[in-house]
């Protein structure tokens, strides 16, 4: 009986110390609704939803994930409506995917990221790509920012 009580006390202390080290993830996101007419005068709607999750894992290590759902070419005349419920089934236009998922670590002035991440160069003017799998190392000295990246697209 004493061994079981001791084992329970040890497991409880390990659980409590782990729970204190990891903070709860923070969620954020956005939604976009775009309605426009094409050259033929046909009205269509595009819907985009994005959900972000960020967590501080302690010791300068963090995790980030983004799920994106998009439903394109929803014609308002009900001829070809799509919805998120059919995403991934091959229906035209509807899709839900993991756009970003990476671990990062801040080591001194350097920020290291490993995983599926965005790549933006020149504030998005030269490149603004999501979902590149790779490793990036970024740092800044004064007003000068440097980024090293190696990876591949899907």
PDB file of C-alpha atoms in Angstrom, residues 7-117:
ATOM      1  CA  UNK A   7       4.052   6.066  -6.812  1.00  0.00           C
ATOM      2  CA  UNK A   8       0.872   8.186  -6.900  1.00  0.00           C
ATOM      3  CA  UNK A   9       2.629  11.058  -5.125  1.00  0.00           C
ATOM      4  CA  UNK A  10       5.561  10.943  -7.584  1.00  0.00           C
ATOM      5  CA  UNK A  11       3.251  10.904 -10.630  1.00  0.00           C
ATOM      6  CA  UNK A  12       1.242  13.795  -9.206  1.00  0.00           C
ATOM      7  CA  UNK A  13       4.366  15.898  -8.651  1.00  0.00           C
ATOM      8  CA  UNK A  14       5.623  15.152 -12.182  1.00  0.00           C
ATOM      9  CA  UNK A  15       2.243  16.106 -13.636  1.00  0.00           C
ATOM     10  CA  UNK A  16       2.116  19.363 -11.664  1.00  0.00           C
ATOM     11  CA  UNK A  17       5.659  20.376 -12.635  1.00  0.00           C
ATOM     12  CA  UNK A  18       4.965  19.664 -16.322  1.00  0.00           C
ATOM     13  CA  UNK A  19       1.686  21.585 -16.293  1.00  0.00           C
ATOM     14  CA  UNK A  20       3.344  24.687 -14.865  1.00  0.00           C
ATOM     15  CA  UNK A  21       6.091  24.704 -17.545  1.00  0.00           C
ATOM     16  CA  UNK A  22       3.715  24.649 -20.524  1.00  0.00           C
ATOM     17  CA  UNK A  23       1.306  27.520 -21.040  1.00  0.00           C
ATOM     18  CA  UNK A  24      -2.066  27.002 -22.674  1.00  0.00           C
ATOM     19  CA  UNK A  25      -2.104  27.676 -26.418  1.00  0.00           C
ATOM     20  CA  UNK A  26      -3.412  31.010 -27.654  1.00  0.00           C
ATOM     21  CA  UNK A  27      -5.915  30.878 -30.515  1.00  0.00           C
ATOM     22  CA  UNK A  28      -6.560  33.555 -33.120  1.00  0.00           C
ATOM     23  CA  UNK A  29      -7.851  33.663 -36.657  1.00  0.00           C
ATOM     24  CA  UNK A  30      -9.710  35.476 -39.372  1.00  0.00           C
ATOM     25  CA  UNK A  31     -12.453  35.039 -41.926  1.00  0.00           C
ATOM     26  CA  UNK A  32     -12.696  36.550 -45.394  1.00  0.00           C
ATOM     27  CA  UNK A  33     -15.746  36.746 -47.621  1.00  0.00           C
ATOM     28  CA  UNK A  34     -15.208  37.986 -51.189  1.00  0.00           C
ATOM     29  CA  UNK A  35     -18.118  38.489 -53.577  1.00  0.00           C
ATOM     30  CA  UNK A  36     -17.564  39.689 -57.135  1.00  0.00           C
ATOM     31  CA  UNK A  37     -18.868  39.460 -60.678  1.00  0.00           C
ATOM     32  CA  UNK A  38     -16.873  38.001 -63.531  1.00  0.00           C
ATOM     33  CA  UNK A  39     -16.899  39.208 -67.149  1.00  0.00           C
ATOM     34  CA  UNK A  40     -20.059  37.246 -67.897  1.00  0.00           C
ATOM     35  CA  UNK A  41     -21.926  39.071 -65.159  1.00  0.00           C
ATOM     36  CA  UNK A  42     -22.075  35.960 -62.979  1.00  0.00           C
ATOM     37  CA  UNK A  43     -21.742  36.611 -59.222  1.00  0.00           C
ATOM     38  CA  UNK A  44     -19.579  34.274 -57.169  1.00  0.00           C
ATOM     39  CA  UNK A  45     -18.322  34.157 -53.584  1.00  0.00           C
ATOM     40  CA  UNK A  46     -15.036  32.946 -52.089  1.00  0.00           C
ATOM     41  CA  UNK A  47     -14.865  32.136 -48.354  1.00  0.00           C
ATOM     42  CA  UNK A  48     -11.612  31.712 -46.409  1.00  0.00           C
ATOM     43  CA  UNK A  49     -11.264  30.796 -42.727  1.00  0.00           C
ATOM     44  CA  UNK A  50      -7.944  30.601 -40.857  1.00  0.00           C
ATOM     45  CA  UNK A  51      -7.359  29.374 -37.296  1.00  0.00           C
ATOM     46  CA  UNK A  52      -3.961  29.925 -35.621  1.00  0.00           C
ATOM     47  CA  UNK A  53      -2.654  28.209 -32.486  1.00  0.00           C
ATOM     48  CA  UNK A  54       0.490  29.435 -30.701  1.00  0.00           C
ATOM     49  CA  UNK A  55       2.041  27.912 -27.583  1.00  0.00           C
ATOM     50  CA  UNK A  56       5.078  28.801 -25.496  1.00  0.00           C
ATOM     51  CA  UNK A  57       6.793  25.534 -24.563  1.00  0.00           C
ATOM     52  CA  UNK A  58       9.314  27.159 -22.211  1.00  0.00           C
ATOM     53  CA  UNK A  59      13.053  27.885 -22.446  1.00  0.00           C
ATOM     54  CA  UNK A  60      12.564  30.016 -25.577  1.00  0.00           C
ATOM     55  CA  UNK A  61      10.884  27.180 -27.528  1.00  0.00           C
ATOM     56  CA  UNK A  62       7.491  27.764 -29.127  1.00  0.00           C
ATOM     57  CA  UNK A  63       5.050  26.018 -31.473  1.00  0.00           C
ATOM     58  CA  UNK A  64       2.784  27.458 -34.159  1.00  0.00           C
ATOM     59  CA  UNK A  65       0.069  25.918 -36.317  1.00  0.00           C
ATOM     60  CA  UNK A  66      -2.454  27.272 -38.810  1.00  0.00           C
ATOM     61  CA  UNK A  67      -5.408  25.467 -40.345  1.00  0.00           C
ATOM     62  CA  UNK A  68      -6.961  27.091 -43.399  1.00  0.00           C
ATOM     63  CA  UNK A  69     -10.288  26.289 -44.994  1.00  0.00           C
ATOM     64  CA  UNK A  70     -11.266  27.753 -48.340  1.00  0.00           C
ATOM     65  CA  UNK A  71     -14.397  27.397 -50.412  1.00  0.00           C
ATOM     66  CA  UNK A  72     -13.965  28.907 -53.867  1.00  0.00           C
ATOM     67  CA  UNK A  73     -16.388  29.387 -56.742  1.00  0.00           C
ATOM     68  CA  UNK A  74     -19.602  29.396 -54.702  1.00  0.00           C
ATOM     69  CA  UNK A  75     -21.975  30.702 -57.348  1.00  0.00           C
ATOM     70  CA  UNK A  76     -24.881  32.604 -55.922  1.00  0.00           C
ATOM     71  CA  UNK A  77     -27.270  31.034 -58.444  1.00  0.00           C
ATOM     72  CA  UNK A  78     -26.931  27.629 -56.652  1.00  0.00           C
ATOM     73  CA  UNK A  79     -25.509  25.981 -59.778  1.00  0.00           C
ATOM     74  CA  UNK A  80     -22.215  24.913 -58.204  1.00  0.00           C
ATOM     75  CA  UNK A  81     -22.349  25.601 -54.453  1.00  0.00           C
ATOM     76  CA  UNK A  82     -19.627  24.015 -52.337  1.00  0.00           C
ATOM     77  CA  UNK A  83     -19.240  23.816 -48.584  1.00  0.00           C
ATOM     78  CA  UNK A  84     -16.597  22.930 -46.013  1.00  0.00           C
ATOM     79  CA  UNK A  85     -18.473  19.743 -45.120  1.00  0.00           C
ATOM     80  CA  UNK A  86     -17.443  18.281 -48.483  1.00  0.00           C
ATOM     81  CA  UNK A  87     -13.827  19.455 -48.236  1.00  0.00           C
ATOM     82  CA  UNK A  88     -11.343  16.726 -49.042  1.00  0.00           C
ATOM     83  CA  UNK A  89     -13.933  14.676 -50.937  1.00  0.00           C
ATOM     84  CA  UNK A  90     -12.919  15.973 -54.359  1.00  0.00           C
ATOM     85  CA  UNK A  91     -15.736  18.513 -54.638  1.00  0.00           C
ATOM     86  CA  UNK A  92     -14.645  21.455 -56.733  1.00  0.00           C
ATOM     87  CA  UNK A  93     -13.204  24.322 -54.720  1.00  0.00           C
ATOM     88  CA  UNK A  94     -13.643  23.209 -51.097  1.00  0.00           C
ATOM     89  CA  UNK A  95     -10.482  22.414 -49.105  1.00  0.00           C
ATOM     90  CA  UNK A  96      -9.216  22.339 -45.516  1.00  0.00           C
ATOM     91  CA  UNK A  97      -5.485  21.936 -44.916  1.00  0.00           C
ATOM     92  CA  UNK A  98      -2.676  22.470 -42.427  1.00  0.00           C
ATOM     93  CA  UNK A  99      -1.079  25.575 -43.891  1.00  0.00           C
ATOM     94  CA  UNK A 100       1.625  26.038 -41.217  1.00  0.00           C
ATOM     95  CA  UNK A 101       3.034  23.788 -38.497  1.00  0.00           C
ATOM     96  CA  UNK A 102       6.461  24.467 -37.016  1.00  0.00           C
ATOM     97  CA  UNK A 103       8.585  24.529 -33.875  1.00  0.00           C
ATOM     98  CA  UNK A 104      10.718  27.555 -33.144  1.00  0.00           C
ATOM     99  CA  UNK A 105      13.455  28.490 -30.711  1.00  0.00           C
ATOM    100  CA  UNK A 106      14.887  31.851 -29.773  1.00  0.00           C
ATOM    101  CA  UNK A 107      18.606  31.510 -29.104  1.00  0.00           C
ATOM    102  CA  UNK A 108      20.164  34.868 -28.320  1.00  0.00           C
ATOM    103  CA  UNK A 109      19.365  37.175 -31.250  1.00  0.00           C
ATOM    104  CA  UNK A 110      18.586  34.247 -33.578  1.00  0.00           C
ATOM    105  CA  UNK A 111      15.145  32.791 -34.251  1.00  0.00           C
ATOM    106  CA  UNK A 112      15.247  29.212 -35.575  1.00  0.00           C
ATOM    107  CA  UNK A 113      12.140  27.552 -37.100  1.00  0.00           C
ATOM    108  CA  UNK A 114      11.761  23.944 -38.241  1.00  0.00           C
ATOM    109  CA  UNK A 115       8.714  22.619 -40.095  1.00  0.00           C
ATOM    110  CA  UNK A 116       6.010  23.851 -42.460  1.00  0.00           C
ATOM    111  CA  UNK A 117       6.309  27.628 -42.354  1.00  0.00           C
TER     112      UNK A 117
END
